[in-house]
mmCIF file of C-alpha atoms and ligand atoms in Angstrom:
data_model
loop_
_atom_site.group_PDB
_atom_site.id
_atom_site.type_symbol
_atom_site.label_atom_id
_atom_site.label_comp_id
_atom_site.label_asym_id
_atom_site.label_seq_id
_atom_site.Cartn_x
_atom_site.Cartn_y
_atom_site.Cartn_z
ATOM 1 C CA MET A 1 -48.269 5.109 -75.092
ATOM 2 C CA SER A 2 -47.150 7.770 -77.598
ATOM 3 C CA ASN A 3 -46.330 6.605 -81.068
ATOM 4 C CA PRO A 4 -42.881 7.926 -82.038
ATOM 5 C CA ALA A 5 -43.784 7.579 -85.762
ATOM 6 C CA SER A 6 -46.376 10.405 -85.317
ATOM 7 C CA ALA A 7 -43.879 12.873 -83.897
ATOM 8 C CA VAL A 8 -42.272 15.148 -86.479
ATOM 9 C CA VAL A 9 -39.906 16.644 -83.863
ATOM 10 C CA SER A 10 -38.545 14.841 -80.879
ATOM 11 C CA VAL A 11 -35.743 16.671 -78.967
ATOM 12 C CA THR A 12 -34.343 15.336 -75.703
ATOM 13 C CA GLY A 13 -31.623 16.757 -73.419
ATOM 14 C CA LEU A 14 -30.552 19.433 -75.935
ATOM 15 C CA SER A 15 -27.806 21.641 -74.585
ATOM 16 C CA LYS A 16 -25.728 24.381 -76.298
ATOM 17 C CA ALA A 17 -23.438 26.941 -74.854
ATOM 18 C CA TYR A 18 -21.597 29.844 -76.323
ATOM 19 C CA PHE A 19 -18.118 30.920 -75.264
ATOM 20 C CA GLN A 20 -18.558 34.472 -74.143
ATOM 21 C CA GLY A 21 -16.356 36.697 -71.975
ATOM 22 C CA GLY A 22 -13.856 33.934 -71.381
ATOM 23 C CA GLN A 23 -16.440 31.333 -70.196
ATOM 24 C CA ASN A 24 -19.068 28.974 -71.554
ATOM 25 C CA VAL A 25 -22.468 30.481 -71.136
ATOM 26 C CA PRO A 26 -25.335 27.946 -71.527
ATOM 27 C CA VAL A 27 -28.120 29.011 -73.860
ATOM 28 C CA LEU A 28 -30.086 25.729 -74.254
ATOM 29 C CA ASP A 29 -29.836 23.546 -71.162
ATOM 30 C CA GLY A 30 -31.479 20.138 -71.225
ATOM 31 C CA LEU A 31 -34.317 21.298 -73.449
ATOM 32 C CA GLU A 32 -37.092 18.862 -74.414
ATOM 33 C CA LEU A 33 -39.546 19.368 -77.259
ATOM 34 C CA SER A 34 -42.010 17.093 -79.021
ATOM 35 C CA VAL A 35 -44.157 18.276 -81.953
ATOM 36 C CA ARG A 36 -46.728 15.915 -83.429
ATOM 37 C CA ASP A 37 -47.692 15.469 -87.026
ATOM 38 C CA GLY A 38 -50.093 18.277 -87.989
ATOM 39 C CA GLU A 39 -49.235 20.492 -84.982
ATOM 40 C CA THR A 40 -48.460 24.211 -84.924
ATOM 41 C CA VAL A 41 -46.370 25.481 -82.035
ATOM 42 C CA ALA A 42 -45.569 29.107 -81.141
ATOM 43 C CA ILE A 43 -42.398 29.910 -79.087
ATOM 44 C CA LEU A 44 -42.134 33.117 -77.084
ATOM 45 C CA GLY A 45 -39.317 34.363 -74.857
ATOM 46 C CA VAL A 46 -37.489 37.548 -74.045
ATOM 47 C CA SER A 47 -34.613 38.642 -76.327
ATOM 48 C CA GLY A 48 -31.414 36.646 -75.992
ATOM 49 C CA THR A 49 -33.016 33.499 -74.434
ATOM 50 C CA GLY A 50 -32.033 31.322 -77.377
ATOM 51 C CA LYS A 51 -35.047 31.106 -79.601
ATOM 52 C CA SER A 52 -33.001 31.595 -82.875
ATOM 53 C CA THR A 53 -30.375 29.324 -81.509
ATOM 54 C CA LEU A 54 -33.067 26.583 -81.101
ATOM 55 C CA LEU A 55 -34.378 27.121 -84.599
ATOM 56 C CA ASN A 56 -30.829 26.966 -85.979
ATOM 57 C CA VAL A 57 -30.186 23.662 -84.304
ATOM 58 C CA LEU A 58 -33.540 22.279 -85.499
ATOM 59 C CA SER A 59 -32.682 23.265 -89.126
ATOM 60 C CA GLY A 60 -29.221 21.815 -88.883
ATOM 61 C CA ILE A 61 -27.457 25.209 -89.310
ATOM 62 C CA ASP A 62 -25.965 24.894 -85.751
ATOM 63 C CA ALA A 63 -24.794 21.800 -83.993
ATOM 64 C CA PRO A 64 -25.839 21.043 -80.371
ATOM 65 C CA ASP A 65 -23.237 20.316 -77.721
ATOM 66 C CA SER A 66 -25.305 17.343 -76.534
ATOM 67 C CA GLY A 67 -28.756 15.774 -76.807
ATOM 68 C CA SER A 68 -30.726 14.109 -79.534
ATOM 69 C CA VAL A 69 -32.573 16.027 -82.263
ATOM 70 C CA VAL A 70 -34.821 13.572 -84.131
ATOM 71 C CA ILE A 71 -36.732 15.110 -87.028
ATOM 72 C CA ASP A 72 -39.028 12.939 -89.148
ATOM 73 C CA GLY A 73 -37.382 9.831 -87.676
ATOM 74 C CA GLN A 74 -33.813 10.996 -88.308
ATOM 75 C CA ASP A 75 -31.317 12.007 -85.572
ATOM 76 C CA ILE A 76 -29.811 15.067 -87.215
ATOM 77 C CA ALA A 77 -27.205 15.497 -84.512
ATOM 78 C CA ARG A 78 -25.532 12.409 -85.917
ATOM 79 C CA LEU A 79 -25.515 13.390 -89.567
ATOM 80 C CA ASP A 80 -22.285 14.398 -91.366
ATOM 81 C CA ALA A 81 -22.023 17.626 -93.376
ATOM 82 C CA ALA A 82 -23.399 16.069 -96.557
ATOM 83 C CA GLY A 83 -26.278 14.462 -94.653
ATOM 84 C CA LEU A 84 -27.093 17.691 -92.927
ATOM 85 C CA ALA A 85 -27.059 19.671 -96.228
ATOM 86 C CA ARG A 86 -29.482 17.132 -97.730
ATOM 87 C CA TYR A 87 -31.656 17.256 -94.601
ATOM 88 C CA ARG A 88 -31.896 21.044 -94.823
ATOM 89 C CA ARG A 89 -32.783 20.976 -98.501
ATOM 90 C CA GLU A 90 -35.336 18.241 -98.414
ATOM 91 C CA LYS A 91 -36.985 18.335 -95.003
ATOM 92 C CA VAL A 92 -36.902 21.906 -93.653
ATOM 93 C CA GLY A 93 -38.555 25.117 -94.797
ATOM 94 C CA PHE A 94 -37.183 28.311 -93.164
ATOM 95 C CA VAL A 95 -38.854 31.788 -93.068
ATOM 96 C CA PHE A 96 -36.710 34.624 -91.845
ATOM 97 C CA GLN A 97 -37.573 38.053 -90.600
ATOM 98 C CA PHE A 98 -36.000 39.809 -93.548
ATOM 99 C CA TYR A 99 -37.371 37.577 -96.391
ATOM 100 C CA ASN A 100 -33.937 36.858 -97.976
ATOM 101 C CA LEU A 101 -35.293 36.710 -101.538
ATOM 102 C CA LEU A 102 -32.797 36.722 -104.391
ATOM 103 C CA PRO A 103 -33.219 40.217 -106.032
ATOM 104 C CA THR A 104 -32.402 39.076 -109.569
ATOM 105 C CA LEU A 105 -35.079 36.362 -109.681
ATOM 106 C CA THR A 106 -38.839 36.950 -110.057
ATOM 107 C CA ALA A 107 -41.284 35.765 -107.366
ATOM 108 C CA ALA A 108 -41.998 32.496 -109.228
ATOM 109 C CA GLU A 109 -38.302 31.971 -109.801
ATOM 110 C CA ASN A 110 -37.471 32.510 -106.121
ATOM 111 C CA VAL A 111 -40.119 29.896 -105.192
ATOM 112 C CA MET A 112 -38.690 27.443 -107.744
ATOM 113 C CA THR A 113 -35.262 27.671 -106.012
ATOM 114 C CA GLY A 114 -36.958 26.005 -102.986
ATOM 115 C CA TRP A 115 -38.344 23.296 -105.232
ATOM 116 C CA GLU A 116 -35.108 22.600 -107.103
ATOM 117 C CA ALA A 117 -32.987 22.651 -103.979
ATOM 118 C CA ALA A 118 -35.092 19.818 -102.634
ATOM 119 C CA GLY A 119 -34.139 17.737 -105.674
ATOM 120 C CA LYS A 120 -37.611 17.818 -107.243
ATOM 121 C CA PRO A 121 -37.921 17.539 -111.077
ATOM 122 C CA ALA A 122 -37.255 20.871 -112.699
ATOM 123 C CA ARG A 123 -39.947 20.472 -115.336
ATOM 124 C CA LYS A 124 -42.657 20.402 -112.609
ATOM 125 C CA GLY A 125 -41.183 23.420 -110.750
ATOM 126 C CA GLU A 126 -43.156 26.146 -112.470
ATOM 127 C CA HIS A 127 -46.441 24.377 -111.810
ATOM 128 C CA ALA A 128 -45.588 23.771 -108.212
ATOM 129 C CA ALA A 129 -44.488 27.410 -107.699
ATOM 130 C CA MET A 130 -47.735 28.717 -109.289
ATOM 131 C CA GLU A 131 -49.900 26.462 -107.143
ATOM 132 C CA ILE A 132 -48.320 27.703 -103.856
ATOM 133 C CA LEU A 133 -48.274 31.364 -105.034
ATOM 134 C CA ASP A 134 -51.909 30.981 -105.811
ATOM 135 C CA ALA A 135 -52.616 29.644 -102.271
ATOM 136 C CA LEU A 136 -50.874 32.763 -100.998
ATOM 137 C CA GLY A 137 -52.884 35.095 -103.183
ATOM 138 C CA LEU A 138 -49.951 36.114 -105.376
ATOM 139 C CA GLN A 139 -50.590 34.360 -108.643
ATOM 140 C CA HIS A 140 -50.881 37.759 -110.466
ATOM 141 C CA LYS A 141 -47.477 38.900 -109.157
ATOM 142 C CA ALA A 142 -45.460 35.800 -110.047
ATOM 143 C CA ASP A 143 -43.424 37.702 -112.666
ATOM 144 C CA ARG A 144 -42.493 40.623 -110.366
ATOM 145 C CA PHE A 145 -39.057 41.097 -108.931
ATOM 146 C CA PRO A 146 -38.750 41.489 -105.156
ATOM 147 C CA GLU A 147 -38.174 45.288 -105.355
ATOM 148 C CA GLN A 148 -41.554 45.532 -107.153
ATOM 149 C CA LEU A 149 -43.365 43.901 -104.222
ATOM 150 C CA SER A 150 -44.435 45.238 -100.768
ATOM 151 C CA GLY A 151 -42.794 43.837 -97.586
ATOM 152 C CA GLY A 152 -45.829 41.705 -96.919
ATOM 153 C CA GLU A 153 -45.838 40.371 -100.482
ATOM 154 C CA GLN A 154 -42.124 39.592 -100.333
ATOM 155 C CA GLN A 155 -42.686 37.650 -97.105
ATOM 156 C CA ARG A 156 -45.503 35.748 -98.774
ATOM 157 C CA VAL A 157 -43.097 34.787 -101.585
ATOM 158 C CA ALA A 158 -40.549 33.627 -98.911
ATOM 159 C CA ILE A 159 -43.259 31.496 -97.218
ATOM 160 C CA ALA A 160 -44.123 30.016 -100.678
ATOM 161 C CA ARG A 161 -40.391 29.266 -101.304
ATOM 162 C CA ALA A 162 -40.229 27.472 -97.862
ATOM 163 C CA LEU A 163 -43.420 25.483 -98.412
ATOM 164 C CA VAL A 164 -43.191 24.507 -102.080
ATOM 165 C CA LYS A 165 -41.152 21.422 -101.338
ATOM 166 C CA ARG A 166 -43.765 20.356 -98.763
ATOM 167 C CA PRO A 167 -41.308 20.180 -95.912
ATOM 168 C CA ALA A 168 -41.641 17.948 -92.874
ATOM 169 C CA LEU A 169 -40.928 20.911 -90.656
ATOM 170 C CA LEU A 170 -41.497 24.636 -91.339
ATOM 171 C CA LEU A 171 -39.518 26.945 -89.107
ATOM 172 C CA ALA A 172 -40.301 30.704 -88.878
ATOM 173 C CA ASP A 173 -38.166 33.120 -86.898
ATOM 174 C CA GLU A 174 -40.109 36.365 -86.192
ATOM 175 C CA PRO A 175 -41.531 36.193 -89.765
ATOM 176 C CA THR A 176 -43.659 39.328 -89.232
ATOM 177 C CA GLY A 177 -41.238 41.330 -87.154
ATOM 178 C CA ASN A 178 -40.522 43.675 -90.063
ATOM 179 C CA LEU A 179 -44.259 44.347 -91.018
ATOM 180 C CA ASP A 180 -46.853 46.768 -89.719
ATOM 181 C CA PRO A 181 -49.426 45.182 -87.329
ATOM 182 C CA LYS A 182 -52.253 44.821 -89.835
ATOM 183 C CA THR A 183 -50.004 43.216 -92.501
ATOM 184 C CA ALA A 184 -48.345 41.123 -89.865
ATOM 185 C CA ASP A 185 -51.752 39.619 -88.702
ATOM 186 C CA ALA A 186 -52.805 38.914 -92.295
ATOM 187 C CA THR A 187 -49.398 37.316 -93.074
ATOM 188 C CA THR A 188 -49.498 35.167 -89.961
ATOM 189 C CA ALA A 189 -52.980 33.909 -90.791
ATOM 190 C CA LEU A 190 -51.810 32.908 -94.254
ATOM 191 C CA LEU A 191 -48.656 31.344 -92.937
ATOM 192 C CA LEU A 192 -50.553 29.165 -90.416
ATOM 193 C CA ALA A 193 -53.188 28.152 -92.934
ATOM 194 C CA GLN A 194 -50.699 27.200 -95.639
ATOM 195 C CA ALA A 195 -48.308 25.541 -93.148
ATOM 196 C CA ARG A 196 -51.196 23.231 -92.196
ATOM 197 C CA ALA A 197 -51.808 22.482 -95.856
ATOM 198 C CA PHE A 198 -48.204 22.155 -97.140
ATOM 199 C CA ALA A 199 -45.996 21.113 -94.145
ATOM 200 C CA ARG A 200 -46.370 18.451 -91.492
ATOM 201 C CA ALA A 201 -45.427 20.712 -88.504
ATOM 202 C CA LEU A 202 -44.717 24.337 -87.874
ATOM 203 C CA ILE A 203 -42.640 26.038 -85.157
ATOM 204 C CA ILE A 204 -42.911 29.820 -85.145
ATOM 205 C CA VAL A 205 -40.899 32.140 -82.984
ATOM 206 C CA THR A 206 -42.700 35.374 -82.327
ATOM 207 C CA HIS A 207 -42.791 38.318 -79.923
ATOM 208 C CA ASN A 208 -46.613 38.470 -80.375
ATOM 209 C CA PRO A 209 -48.395 36.615 -77.472
ATOM 210 C CA GLY A 210 -51.688 37.153 -79.405
ATOM 211 C CA LEU A 211 -50.470 34.607 -81.932
ATOM 212 C CA ALA A 212 -50.973 32.048 -79.226
ATOM 213 C CA ARG A 213 -54.733 31.933 -79.898
ATOM 214 C CA HIS A 214 -54.010 30.668 -83.443
ATOM 215 C CA THR A 215 -51.411 27.907 -82.839
ATOM 216 C CA ASP A 216 -52.141 24.611 -81.224
ATOM 217 C CA ARG A 217 -49.700 25.219 -78.406
ATOM 218 C CA THR A 218 -47.624 28.081 -77.085
ATOM 219 C CA LEU A 219 -44.294 27.482 -75.219
ATOM 220 C CA VAL A 220 -41.964 29.944 -73.573
ATOM 221 C CA LEU A 221 -38.150 29.540 -73.726
ATOM 222 C CA ARG A 222 -36.686 30.441 -70.393
ATOM 223 C CA ASP A 223 -33.444 29.388 -68.592
ATOM 224 C CA GLY A 224 -32.576 27.125 -71.510
ATOM 225 C CA ARG A 225 -35.821 25.160 -71.486
ATOM 226 C CA LEU A 226 -39.330 25.291 -72.910
ATOM 227 C CA VAL A 227 -42.286 25.596 -70.571
ATOM 228 C CA PRO A 228 -45.971 25.753 -71.449
ATOM 229 C CA ALA A 229 -47.134 29.397 -71.743
ATOM 230 C CA GLU A 230 -49.881 28.826 -69.194
ATOM 231 C CA HIS A 231 -47.233 28.038 -66.591
ATOM 232 C CA ALA A 232 -45.259 31.153 -67.446
ATOM 233 C CA ALA A 233 -46.969 33.981 -65.538
ATOM 234 C CA ASP A 234 -44.805 36.618 -67.294
ATOM 235 C CA VAL A 235 -46.654 35.900 -70.633
ATOM 236 C CA THR A 236 -50.025 36.784 -69.293
ATOM 237 C CA ARG A 237 -48.517 39.907 -67.694
ATOM 238 C CA GLY A 238 -47.254 40.813 -71.217
ATOM 239 C CA MET A 239 -43.587 40.910 -70.303
ATOM 240 C CA VAL A 240 -42.635 38.568 -73.021
ATOM 241 C CA ALA A 241 -43.948 40.754 -75.844
HETATM 242 N N1 LIG B 301 -22.574 32.804 -82.627
HETATM 243 C C1 LIG B 301 -22.656 33.203 -81.393
HETATM 244 N N2 LIG B 301 -21.602 33.272 -80.578
HETATM 245 C C2 LIG B 301 -21.722 33.679 -79.300
HETATM 246 N N3 LIG B 301 -22.839 33.926 -78.669
HETATM 247 C C3 LIG B 301 -23.931 33.795 -79.431
HETATM 248 C C4 LIG B 301 -23.976 33.474 -80.797
HETATM 249 N N4 LIG B 301 -25.245 33.414 -81.240
HETATM 250 C C5 LIG B 301 -26.006 33.751 -80.269
HETATM 251 N N5 LIG B 301 -25.269 33.985 -79.090
HETATM 252 C C6 LIG B 301 -25.800 34.329 -77.766
HETATM 253 O O1 LIG B 301 -26.703 33.334 -77.376
HETATM 254 C C7 LIG B 301 -27.778 33.977 -76.701
HETATM 255 C C8 LIG B 301 -29.138 33.556 -77.463
HETATM 256 O O2 LIG B 301 -29.163 34.195 -78.793
HETATM 257 P P1 LIG B 301 -30.398 34.012 -79.726
HETATM 258 O O3 LIG B 301 -30.059 34.784 -80.950
HETATM 259 O O4 LIG B 301 -30.717 32.563 -79.846
HETATM 260 O O5 LIG B 301 -31.561 34.750 -78.922
HETATM 261 P P2 LIG B 301 -33.044 35.003 -79.324
HETATM 262 O O6 LIG B 301 -33.948 34.445 -78.193
HETATM 263 O O7 LIG B 301 -33.320 34.609 -80.691
HETATM 264 O O8 LIG B 301 -33.181 36.601 -79.175
HETATM 265 P P3 LIG B 301 -34.017 37.693 -80.026
HETATM 266 O O9 LIG B 301 -35.430 37.665 -79.483
HETATM 267 O O10 LIG B 301 -33.327 39.069 -79.741
HETATM 268 O O11 LIG B 301 -33.888 37.373 -81.512
HETATM 269 C C9 LIG B 301 -27.557 35.466 -76.722
HETATM 270 O O12 LIG B 301 -27.015 35.717 -75.397
HETATM 271 C C10 LIG B 301 -26.528 35.615 -77.746
HETATM 272 O O13 LIG B 301 -25.719 36.725 -77.424
HETATM 273 MG MG1 LIG B 302 -33.807 35.620 -82.456
#
């Protein structure tokens, strides 16, 4: 019997539709997902299948129409606005395609925003920021502003900001989609290694089926549900990339 306490993510019957062209179009349709403590999961799927929608629901940015979304033992679909805001600040780290760093703050200060938002003691913020920047190979660039950093370095700062609070769940939506292939591979390797060290579970949306070799599991989002990649012949034919 599975032990629910060891699941960081437990989603059942998740449905969400958008009103488009005068009718409700289902995007997520009875989706199920379970991610264990310590697990890393990649999600592939053609454009428009709902990958970002799923991450937005898991992070509490978007509300589902129905279903239960239990993260770290808490059904976030039942939280009120204040509860959701707190959940987002304390439990979730989010890495976006376009970094979203604050241009007027240094790398270290950007990372500290993640620490302070989670309600951690401000006096320990600098130490925590330097520890994670060090893990990401950026300790010597802590005082630089985002415009003084390369794209790959900016994304490493964004990863540090998401991980500094040691989130239950790290979500990454095409985090290397804006980087050249070599930098993308190096950044992905760092993201996976540090997610394993600083977060309890990782879900990464990617258009790169090669990433599948490096995560514990790869799933494909299709027709509103997740299927194991090995059951999705279009992945092996490269049609998802
Ligand atoms: N706020 C919205 N209002 C209406 N429709 C939306 C909204 N957000 C997303 N959609 C629609 O929902 C579907 C899924 O969008 P989503 O952004 O989740 O796809 P995706 O799999 O992340 O695609 P991509 O790989 O291009 O990023 C699309 O058909 C999109 O047009
Ligand atoms: Mg998307």
